[in-house]
Coordinates of N, CA and C in Angstrom, one line a residue:
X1 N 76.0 118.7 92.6 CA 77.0 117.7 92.2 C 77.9 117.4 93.4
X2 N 78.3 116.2 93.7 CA 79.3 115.7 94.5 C 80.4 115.4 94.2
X3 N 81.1 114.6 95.5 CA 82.2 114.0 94.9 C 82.0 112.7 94.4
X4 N 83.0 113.2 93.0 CA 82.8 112.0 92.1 C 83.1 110.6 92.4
X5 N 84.0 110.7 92.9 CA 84.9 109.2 93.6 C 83.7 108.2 94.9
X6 N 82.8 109.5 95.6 CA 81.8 108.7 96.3 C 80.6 108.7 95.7
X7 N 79.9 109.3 94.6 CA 78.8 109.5 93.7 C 78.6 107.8 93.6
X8 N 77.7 107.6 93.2 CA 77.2 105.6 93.0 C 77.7 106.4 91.2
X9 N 78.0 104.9 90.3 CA 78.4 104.8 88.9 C 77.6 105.0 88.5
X10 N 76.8 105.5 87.7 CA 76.0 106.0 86.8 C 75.4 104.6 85.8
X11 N 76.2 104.1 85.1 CA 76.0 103.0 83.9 C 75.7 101.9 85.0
X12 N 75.9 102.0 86.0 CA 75.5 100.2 87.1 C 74.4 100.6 87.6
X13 N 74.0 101.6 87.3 CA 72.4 102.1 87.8 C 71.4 101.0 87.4
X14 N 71.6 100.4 86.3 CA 70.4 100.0 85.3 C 70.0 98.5 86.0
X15 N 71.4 98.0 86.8 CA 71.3 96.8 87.5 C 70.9 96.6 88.7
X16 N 70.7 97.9 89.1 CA 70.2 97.9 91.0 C 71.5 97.9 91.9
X17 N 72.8 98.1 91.1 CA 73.8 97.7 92.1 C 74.2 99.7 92.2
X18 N 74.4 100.1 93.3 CA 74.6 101.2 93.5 C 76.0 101.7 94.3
X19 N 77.0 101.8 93.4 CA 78.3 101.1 93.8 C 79.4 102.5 93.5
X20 N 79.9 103.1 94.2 CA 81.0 104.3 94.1 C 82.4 104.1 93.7
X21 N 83.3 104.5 92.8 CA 84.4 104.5 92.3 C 85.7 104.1 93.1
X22 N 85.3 104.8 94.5 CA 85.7 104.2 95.7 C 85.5 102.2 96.3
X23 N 84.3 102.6 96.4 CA 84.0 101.2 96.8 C 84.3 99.9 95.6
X24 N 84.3 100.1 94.3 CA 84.6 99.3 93.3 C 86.0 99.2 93.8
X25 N 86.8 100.4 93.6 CA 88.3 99.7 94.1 C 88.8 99.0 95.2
X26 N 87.8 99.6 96.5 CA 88.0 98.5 97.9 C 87.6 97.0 97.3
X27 N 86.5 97.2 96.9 CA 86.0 95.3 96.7 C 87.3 95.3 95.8
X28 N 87.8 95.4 94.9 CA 88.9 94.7 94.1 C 90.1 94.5 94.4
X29 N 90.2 95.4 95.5 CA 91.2 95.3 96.5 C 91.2 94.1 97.1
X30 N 90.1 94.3 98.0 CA 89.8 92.7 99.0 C 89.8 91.2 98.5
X31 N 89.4 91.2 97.0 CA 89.0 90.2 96.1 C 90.7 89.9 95.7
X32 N 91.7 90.7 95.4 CA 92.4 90.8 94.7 C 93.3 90.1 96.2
X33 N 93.4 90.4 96.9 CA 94.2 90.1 98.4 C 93.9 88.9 98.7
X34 N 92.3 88.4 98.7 CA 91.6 87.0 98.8 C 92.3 86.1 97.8
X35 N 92.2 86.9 97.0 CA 92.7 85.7 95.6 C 94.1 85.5 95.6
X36 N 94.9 86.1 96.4 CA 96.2 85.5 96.2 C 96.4 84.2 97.0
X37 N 95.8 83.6 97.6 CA 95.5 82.5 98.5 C 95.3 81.3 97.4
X38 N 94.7 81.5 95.8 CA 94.2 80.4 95.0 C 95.5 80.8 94.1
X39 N 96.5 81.4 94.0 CA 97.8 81.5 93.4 C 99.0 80.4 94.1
X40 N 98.9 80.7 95.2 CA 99.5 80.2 96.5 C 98.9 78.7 96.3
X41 N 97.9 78.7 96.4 CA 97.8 77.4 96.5 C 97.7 76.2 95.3
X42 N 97.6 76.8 94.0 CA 97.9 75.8 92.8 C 99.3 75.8 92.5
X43 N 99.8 77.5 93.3 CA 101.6 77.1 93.2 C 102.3 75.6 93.9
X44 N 101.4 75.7 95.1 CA 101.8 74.5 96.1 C 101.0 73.2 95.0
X45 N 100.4 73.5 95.1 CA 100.0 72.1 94.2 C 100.7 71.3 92.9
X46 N 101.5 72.2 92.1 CA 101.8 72.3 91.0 C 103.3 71.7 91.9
X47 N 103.9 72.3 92.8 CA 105.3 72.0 93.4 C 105.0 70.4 94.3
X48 N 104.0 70.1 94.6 CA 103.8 69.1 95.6 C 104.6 69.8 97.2
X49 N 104.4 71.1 97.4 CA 105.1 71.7 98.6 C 104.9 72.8 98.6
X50 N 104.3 73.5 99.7 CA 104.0 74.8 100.0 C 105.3 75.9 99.5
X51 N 104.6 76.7 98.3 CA 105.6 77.8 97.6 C 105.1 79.1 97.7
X52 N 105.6 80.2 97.4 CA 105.0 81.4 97.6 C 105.5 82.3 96.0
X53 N 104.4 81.6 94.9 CA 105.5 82.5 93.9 C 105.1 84.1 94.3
X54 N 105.7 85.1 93.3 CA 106.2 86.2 93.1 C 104.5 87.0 93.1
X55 N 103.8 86.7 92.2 CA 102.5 86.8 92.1 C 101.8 86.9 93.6
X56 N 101.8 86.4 93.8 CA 101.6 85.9 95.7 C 101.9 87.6 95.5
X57 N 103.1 87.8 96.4 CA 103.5 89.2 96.8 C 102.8 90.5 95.9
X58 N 102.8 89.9 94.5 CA 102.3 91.5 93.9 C 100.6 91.6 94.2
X59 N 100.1 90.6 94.3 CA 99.0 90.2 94.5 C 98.2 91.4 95.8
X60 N 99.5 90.8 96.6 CA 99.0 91.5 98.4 C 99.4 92.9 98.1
X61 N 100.6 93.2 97.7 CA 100.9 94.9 97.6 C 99.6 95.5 97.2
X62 N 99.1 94.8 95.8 CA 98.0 95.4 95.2 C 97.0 95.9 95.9
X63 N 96.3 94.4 96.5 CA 95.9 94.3 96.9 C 95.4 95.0 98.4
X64 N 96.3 95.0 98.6 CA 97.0 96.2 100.4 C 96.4 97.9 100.1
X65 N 97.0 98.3 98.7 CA 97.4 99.4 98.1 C 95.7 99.8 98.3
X66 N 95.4 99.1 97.3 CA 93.7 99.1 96.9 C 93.1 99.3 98.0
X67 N 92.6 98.5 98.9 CA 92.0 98.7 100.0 C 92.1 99.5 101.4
X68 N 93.8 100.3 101.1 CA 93.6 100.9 102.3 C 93.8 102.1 101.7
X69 N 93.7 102.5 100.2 CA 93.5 103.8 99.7 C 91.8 103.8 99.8
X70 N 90.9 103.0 99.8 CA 89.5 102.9 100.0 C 89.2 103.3 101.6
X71 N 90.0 102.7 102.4 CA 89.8 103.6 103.6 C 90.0 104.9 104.1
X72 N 91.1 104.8 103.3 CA 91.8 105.9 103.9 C 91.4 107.5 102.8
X73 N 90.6 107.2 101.8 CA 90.2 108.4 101.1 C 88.7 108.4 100.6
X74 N 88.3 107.7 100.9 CA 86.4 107.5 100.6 C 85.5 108.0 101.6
X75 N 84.7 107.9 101.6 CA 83.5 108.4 102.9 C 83.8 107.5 104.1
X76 N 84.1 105.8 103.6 CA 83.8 105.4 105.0 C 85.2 105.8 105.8
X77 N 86.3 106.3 105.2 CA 87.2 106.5 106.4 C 87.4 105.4 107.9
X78 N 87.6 104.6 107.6 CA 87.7 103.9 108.8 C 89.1 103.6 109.5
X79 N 89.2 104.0 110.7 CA 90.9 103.7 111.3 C 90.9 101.9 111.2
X80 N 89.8 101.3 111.6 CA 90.3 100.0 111.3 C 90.6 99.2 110.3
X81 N 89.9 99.7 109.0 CA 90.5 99.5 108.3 C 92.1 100.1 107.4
X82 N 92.2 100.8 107.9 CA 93.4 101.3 107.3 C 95.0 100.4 108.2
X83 N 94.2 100.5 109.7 CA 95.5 99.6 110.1 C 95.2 98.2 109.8
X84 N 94.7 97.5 109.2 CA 94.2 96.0 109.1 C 94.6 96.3 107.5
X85 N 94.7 97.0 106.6 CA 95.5 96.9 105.4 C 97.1 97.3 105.4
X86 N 97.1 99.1 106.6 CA 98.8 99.1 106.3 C 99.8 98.1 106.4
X87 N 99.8 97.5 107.8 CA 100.6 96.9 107.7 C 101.3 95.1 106.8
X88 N 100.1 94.7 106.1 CA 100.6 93.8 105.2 C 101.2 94.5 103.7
X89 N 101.1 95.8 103.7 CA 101.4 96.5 102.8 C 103.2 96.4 102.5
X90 N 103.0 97.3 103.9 CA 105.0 97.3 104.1 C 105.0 95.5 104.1
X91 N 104.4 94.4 105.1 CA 105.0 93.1 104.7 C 105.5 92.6 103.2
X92 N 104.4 93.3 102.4 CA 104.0 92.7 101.5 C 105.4 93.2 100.1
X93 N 105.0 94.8 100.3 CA 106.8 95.2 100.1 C 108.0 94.9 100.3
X94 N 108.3 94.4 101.3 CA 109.3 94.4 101.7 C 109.9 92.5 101.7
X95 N 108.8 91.3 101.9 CA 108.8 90.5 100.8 C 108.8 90.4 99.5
X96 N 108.3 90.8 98.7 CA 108.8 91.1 97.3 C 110.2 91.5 96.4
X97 N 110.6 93.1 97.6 CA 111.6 93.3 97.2 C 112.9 92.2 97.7
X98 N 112.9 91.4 98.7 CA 113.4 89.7 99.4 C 113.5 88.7 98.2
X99 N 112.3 88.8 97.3 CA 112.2 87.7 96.4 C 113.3 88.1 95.1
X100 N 112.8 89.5 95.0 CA 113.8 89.8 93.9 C 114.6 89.8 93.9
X101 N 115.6 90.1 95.0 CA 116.7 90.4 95.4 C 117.1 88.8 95.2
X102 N 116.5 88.0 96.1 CA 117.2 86.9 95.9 C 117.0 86.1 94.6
X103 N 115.8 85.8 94.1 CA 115.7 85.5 92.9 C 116.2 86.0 91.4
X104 N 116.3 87.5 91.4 CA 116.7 88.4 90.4 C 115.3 88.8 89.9
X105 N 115.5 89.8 88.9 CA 114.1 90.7 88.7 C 113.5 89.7 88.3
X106 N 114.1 89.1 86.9 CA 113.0 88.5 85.4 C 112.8 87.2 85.7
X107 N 112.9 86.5 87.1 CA 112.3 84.9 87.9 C 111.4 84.9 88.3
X108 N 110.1 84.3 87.7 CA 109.0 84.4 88.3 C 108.6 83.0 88.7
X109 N 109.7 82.2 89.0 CA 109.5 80.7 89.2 C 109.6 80.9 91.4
X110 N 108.5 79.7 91.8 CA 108.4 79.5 92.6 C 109.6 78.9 93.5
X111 N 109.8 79.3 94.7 CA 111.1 78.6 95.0 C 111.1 77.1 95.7
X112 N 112.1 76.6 95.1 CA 112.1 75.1 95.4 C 112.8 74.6 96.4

Protein backbone atom coordinates (compact mmCIF):
# COMPACT_ATOMS: atom_id res chain seq x y z
CA UNK A 1 0.00 0.00 0.00
CA UNK A 2 1.12 3.59 -0.66
CA UNK A 3 0.67 6.90 -0.28
CA UNK A 4 -2.73 7.65 -0.68
CA UNK A 5 -2.65 11.27 -1.84
CA UNK A 6 -0.08 9.84 -4.86
CA UNK A 7 -1.97 6.33 -5.39
CA UNK A 8 -4.07 6.98 -9.11
CA UNK A 9 -8.20 7.19 -7.80
CA UNK A 10 -9.52 3.97 -7.80
CA UNK A 11 -13.32 4.77 -9.24
CA UNK A 12 -11.45 6.83 -12.45
CA UNK A 13 -9.83 3.58 -13.15
CA UNK A 14 -12.85 2.42 -15.30
CA UNK A 15 -12.13 5.42 -17.70
CA UNK A 16 -8.41 5.06 -18.52
CA UNK A 17 -7.78 8.28 -16.70
CA UNK A 18 -5.18 7.40 -14.07
CA UNK A 19 -5.19 10.53 -11.96
CA UNK A 20 -3.87 10.96 -8.05
CA UNK A 21 -5.62 13.03 -5.31
CA UNK A 22 -2.76 15.20 -5.68
CA UNK A 23 -2.76 15.81 -9.24
CA UNK A 24 -6.80 16.30 -9.29
CA UNK A 25 -6.19 19.23 -6.96
CA UNK A 26 -3.12 20.79 -9.11
CA UNK A 27 -5.37 20.57 -12.31
CA UNK A 28 -8.17 22.36 -10.34
CA UNK A 29 -5.88 24.65 -9.13
CA UNK A 30 -4.57 25.67 -12.59
CA UNK A 31 -8.10 25.54 -14.14
CA UNK A 32 -9.43 27.50 -11.24
CA UNK A 33 -6.43 30.38 -11.68
CA UNK A 34 -7.03 30.06 -15.66
CA UNK A 35 -10.63 30.75 -15.09
CA UNK A 36 -10.35 33.75 -13.35
CA UNK A 37 -9.44 35.52 -16.56
CA UNK A 38 -13.28 34.55 -17.97
CA UNK A 39 -14.66 36.31 -14.53
CA UNK A 40 -12.40 39.26 -15.28
CA UNK A 41 -13.38 39.43 -18.39
CA UNK A 42 -17.42 39.31 -18.54
CA UNK A 43 -16.82 41.64 -15.39
CA UNK A 44 -15.21 44.08 -17.96
CA UNK A 45 -17.79 43.43 -20.38
CA UNK A 46 -20.69 43.79 -18.29
CA UNK A 47 -18.89 47.36 -16.97
CA UNK A 48 -17.90 48.42 -20.65
CA UNK A 49 -14.24 48.90 -18.78
CA UNK A 50 -11.66 46.81 -17.45
CA UNK A 51 -12.77 45.74 -13.69
CA UNK A 52 -11.29 43.29 -11.36
CA UNK A 53 -14.34 42.01 -9.24
CA UNK A 54 -13.59 40.33 -5.81
CA UNK A 55 -14.04 36.80 -7.30
CA UNK A 56 -11.01 37.64 -9.61
CA UNK A 57 -8.90 37.72 -6.21
CA UNK A 58 -10.56 34.65 -4.39
CA UNK A 59 -10.23 32.91 -7.63
CA UNK A 60 -6.14 33.36 -7.70
CA UNK A 61 -5.68 32.80 -3.79
CA UNK A 62 -7.48 29.55 -4.50
CA UNK A 63 -6.23 28.96 -7.11
CA UNK A 64 -2.36 29.77 -5.99
CA UNK A 65 -3.20 27.74 -2.78
CA UNK A 66 -4.21 24.64 -4.88
CA UNK A 67 -1.38 24.41 -7.11
CA UNK A 68 1.45 25.17 -5.04
CA UNK A 69 0.21 22.75 -2.30
CA UNK A 70 0.46 20.21 -5.50
CA UNK A 71 4.04 21.10 -5.71
CA UNK A 72 5.03 21.49 -2.84
CA UNK A 73 3.55 18.03 -1.28
CA UNK A 74 3.00 15.40 -4.15
CA UNK A 75 5.67 13.28 -5.82
CA UNK A 76 6.38 15.73 -8.46
CA UNK A 77 7.92 18.29 -5.96
CA UNK A 78 8.99 20.72 -8.25
CA UNK A 79 11.02 24.15 -7.14
CA UNK A 80 9.61 25.68 -10.19
CA UNK A 81 6.61 25.24 -9.65
CA UNK A 82 6.24 26.27 -6.31
CA UNK A 83 8.00 29.60 -7.01
CA UNK A 84 5.72 30.26 -10.26
CA UNK A 85 2.59 29.69 -7.76
CA UNK A 86 4.10 31.43 -4.35
CA UNK A 87 4.32 34.42 -5.28
CA UNK A 88 0.80 35.32 -6.90
CA UNK A 89 -0.35 33.82 -3.75
CA UNK A 90 0.91 36.59 -1.33
CA UNK A 91 -0.20 39.07 -4.61
CA UNK A 92 -3.20 37.56 -4.63
CA UNK A 93 -3.73 37.95 -0.63
CA UNK A 94 -2.71 40.90 -0.22
CA UNK A 95 -5.03 42.33 -3.15
CA UNK A 96 -8.04 41.04 -1.73
CA UNK A 97 -7.44 41.98 1.70
CA UNK A 98 -7.00 45.97 -0.48
CA UNK A 99 -10.36 45.23 -1.89
CA UNK A 100 -12.01 44.60 1.31
CA UNK A 101 -10.60 46.97 3.13
CA UNK A 102 -11.56 49.49 0.69
CA UNK A 103 -14.74 48.21 -0.46
CA UNK A 104 -15.99 46.68 3.02
CA UNK A 105 -16.41 42.83 3.55
CA UNK A 106 -20.25 42.20 2.19
CA UNK A 107 -19.35 44.35 -1.61
CA UNK A 108 -18.90 42.18 -4.15
CA UNK A 109 -19.59 44.78 -6.81
CA UNK A 110 -16.89 45.57 -9.35
CA UNK A 111 -15.22 48.82 -8.97
CA UNK A 112 -16.24 51.65 -11.06
Amino acid sequence: MGDFMNDPIGWLEWTGIHMSPWKLIGLTGALMFGGRWVVQFVASRRHGKPVIPRLFWYMSLCGSAMTLSYFLFSQKQDAVGVIQNLFPSFTAAYSLYLDIRHRGWHRDRASH
